[in-house]
């Protein structure tokens, strides 16, 4: 077992069980309900959580691969970006020497959100 087994990317054959577990995770569904419907959640937390679980299960019923997960997340990430971002600029990226390794400093949740946001907005990739 690798030292990095706990943080390695999932393989396609692992996706379905993880998606099933997450779509039933009450803590996650409560957090999603509180985030997506804060006023309703305040008065009806149980009903909102149940609706989130049901909706999430329907949303991911077809998911079998990493690509399927990315397609589901893309629509929500796009909505998040459109509703919270007024502009996006980059300066100096064109001057980076991509023939040399580059340090990358990120912290969660930017670790996940940053690359997704950049991919959605078709910025150049130097990978």
CSV table of C-alpha atoms in Angstrom, one decimal:
chain,number,residue,atom,x,y,z
A,1,UNK,CA,0.0,0.0,0.0
A,2,UNK,CA,1.3,3.4,-1.0
A,3,UNK,CA,1.9,6.2,1.5
A,4,UNK,CA,-0.6,8.2,-0.6
A,5,UNK,CA,-3.3,5.6,-0.9
A,6,UNK,CA,-5.7,7.8,1.2
A,7,UNK,CA,-5.4,10.8,-1.1
A,8,UNK,CA,-5.0,9.2,-4.6
A,9,UNK,CA,-7.7,9.9,-7.2
A,10,UNK,CA,-10.5,7.4,-7.4
A,11,UNK,CA,-10.6,4.8,-10.3
A,12,UNK,CA,-13.8,4.3,-12.4
A,13,UNK,CA,-14.5,1.0,-10.7
A,14,UNK,CA,-14.6,2.8,-7.3
A,15,UNK,CA,-17.0,5.5,-8.3
A,16,UNK,CA,-20.4,3.9,-7.8
A,17,UNK,CA,-19.9,2.8,-4.2
A,18,UNK,CA,-18.6,6.2,-3.2
A,19,UNK,CA,-21.4,8.1,-5.0
A,20,UNK,CA,-23.9,5.8,-3.3
A,21,UNK,CA,-22.3,6.4,0.1
A,22,UNK,CA,-22.2,10.2,-0.3
A,23,UNK,CA,-25.7,10.5,-1.6
A,24,UNK,CA,-26.9,8.9,1.6
A,25,UNK,CA,-24.6,10.8,3.9
A,26,UNK,CA,-26.9,12.7,6.2
A,27,UNK,CA,-24.2,15.2,7.3
A,28,UNK,CA,-23.4,16.1,3.7
A,29,UNK,CA,-27.1,16.4,2.7
A,30,UNK,CA,-27.8,18.6,5.7
A,31,UNK,CA,-24.9,20.9,4.7
A,32,UNK,CA,-26.1,21.0,1.1
A,33,UNK,CA,-29.7,21.7,2.2
A,34,UNK,CA,-28.5,24.5,4.5
A,35,UNK,CA,-26.4,26.0,1.7
A,36,UNK,CA,-28.9,25.7,-1.1
A,37,UNK,CA,-32.1,26.5,0.8
A,38,UNK,CA,-31.1,28.4,4.0
A,39,UNK,CA,-34.5,29.8,4.8
A,40,UNK,CA,-36.4,26.6,4.3
A,41,UNK,CA,-33.8,24.7,6.1
A,42,UNK,CA,-34.1,26.9,9.1
A,43,UNK,CA,-37.8,25.9,9.5
A,44,UNK,CA,-37.9,22.4,8.0
A,45,UNK,CA,-34.4,20.9,8.3
A,46,UNK,CA,-35.6,17.3,8.2
A,47,UNK,CA,-37.7,17.8,5.1
A,48,UNK,CA,-35.0,19.8,3.3
A,49,UNK,CA,-32.4,17.1,4.1
A,50,UNK,CA,-34.7,14.4,2.9
A,51,UNK,CA,-35.4,16.3,-0.3
A,52,UNK,CA,-31.7,16.9,-0.9
A,53,UNK,CA,-31.0,13.1,-0.4
A,54,UNK,CA,-33.8,12.2,-2.9
A,55,UNK,CA,-32.7,14.8,-5.5
A,56,UNK,CA,-29.1,13.8,-5.1
A,57,UNK,CA,-29.8,10.1,-5.5
A,58,UNK,CA,-31.8,10.9,-8.7
A,59,UNK,CA,-29.1,13.2,-10.0
A,60,UNK,CA,-26.3,10.6,-9.6
A,61,UNK,CA,-28.3,7.5,-10.5
A,62,UNK,CA,-26.5,7.2,-13.9
A,63,UNK,CA,-23.1,7.9,-12.6
A,64,UNK,CA,-20.5,5.1,-13.2
A,65,UNK,CA,-17.2,6.8,-14.0
A,66,UNK,CA,-15.1,9.8,-13.0
A,67,UNK,CA,-16.2,11.5,-16.1
A,68,UNK,CA,-19.9,11.1,-15.1
A,69,UNK,CA,-19.1,12.7,-11.7
A,70,UNK,CA,-17.4,15.6,-13.4
A,71,UNK,CA,-20.4,16.2,-15.7
A,72,UNK,CA,-22.7,16.3,-12.6
A,73,UNK,CA,-20.4,18.6,-10.7
A,74,UNK,CA,-19.8,20.9,-13.8
A,75,UNK,CA,-23.3,22.1,-13.9
A,76,UNK,CA,-23.3,23.1,-10.2
A,77,UNK,CA,-19.8,24.6,-10.4
A,78,UNK,CA,-20.8,26.7,-13.4
A,79,UNK,CA,-23.9,28.0,-11.5
A,80,UNK,CA,-21.7,28.8,-8.5
A,81,UNK,CA,-19.2,30.7,-10.7
A,82,UNK,CA,-21.9,32.6,-12.5
A,83,UNK,CA,-23.7,33.6,-9.3
A,84,UNK,CA,-20.6,34.6,-7.3
A,85,UNK,CA,-18.0,35.9,-9.8
A,86,UNK,CA,-18.0,39.2,-11.6
A,87,UNK,CA,-14.6,38.9,-13.3
A,88,UNK,CA,-11.6,36.7,-13.7
A,89,UNK,CA,-8.2,37.9,-14.7
A,90,UNK,CA,-4.8,36.3,-15.1
A,91,UNK,CA,-1.6,38.2,-15.3
A,92,UNK,CA,1.9,36.8,-15.9
A,93,UNK,CA,0.8,33.3,-16.8
A,94,UNK,CA,2.1,33.8,-20.3
A,95,UNK,CA,5.6,34.6,-18.9
A,96,UNK,CA,6.0,31.3,-17.0
A,97,UNK,CA,8.7,29.0,-18.2
A,98,UNK,CA,6.7,25.8,-18.6
A,99,UNK,CA,9.8,23.7,-19.4
A,100,UNK,CA,10.7,24.0,-15.6
A,101,UNK,CA,8.7,22.6,-12.7
A,102,UNK,CA,6.5,25.2,-11.1
A,103,UNK,CA,5.5,25.5,-7.4
A,104,UNK,CA,1.8,25.5,-6.8
A,105,UNK,CA,0.3,26.7,-3.6
A,106,UNK,CA,-3.3,26.0,-2.8
A,107,UNK,CA,-5.4,25.4,0.2
A,108,UNK,CA,-8.7,23.6,0.5
A,109,UNK,CA,-11.4,24.1,-0.9
A,110,UNK,CA,-9.5,25.9,-3.6
A,111,UNK,CA,-7.6,22.7,-4.1
A,112,UNK,CA,-10.7,21.3,-5.7
A,113,UNK,CA,-12.6,24.4,-6.8
A,114,UNK,CA,-9.7,26.3,-8.4
A,115,UNK,CA,-8.8,23.8,-11.2
A,116,UNK,CA,-12.5,23.2,-11.9
A,117,UNK,CA,-13.2,26.9,-12.3
A,118,UNK,CA,-10.2,27.4,-14.6
A,119,UNK,CA,-11.2,24.5,-16.8
A,120,UNK,CA,-14.8,25.8,-17.1
A,121,UNK,CA,-13.6,29.1,-18.3
A,122,UNK,CA,-11.3,27.7,-20.9
A,123,UNK,CA,-8.1,29.2,-19.7
A,124,UNK,CA,-4.9,27.8,-21.3
A,125,UNK,CA,-3.5,24.7,-19.8
A,126,UNK,CA,0.2,24.3,-19.2
A,127,UNK,CA,0.0,20.7,-17.9
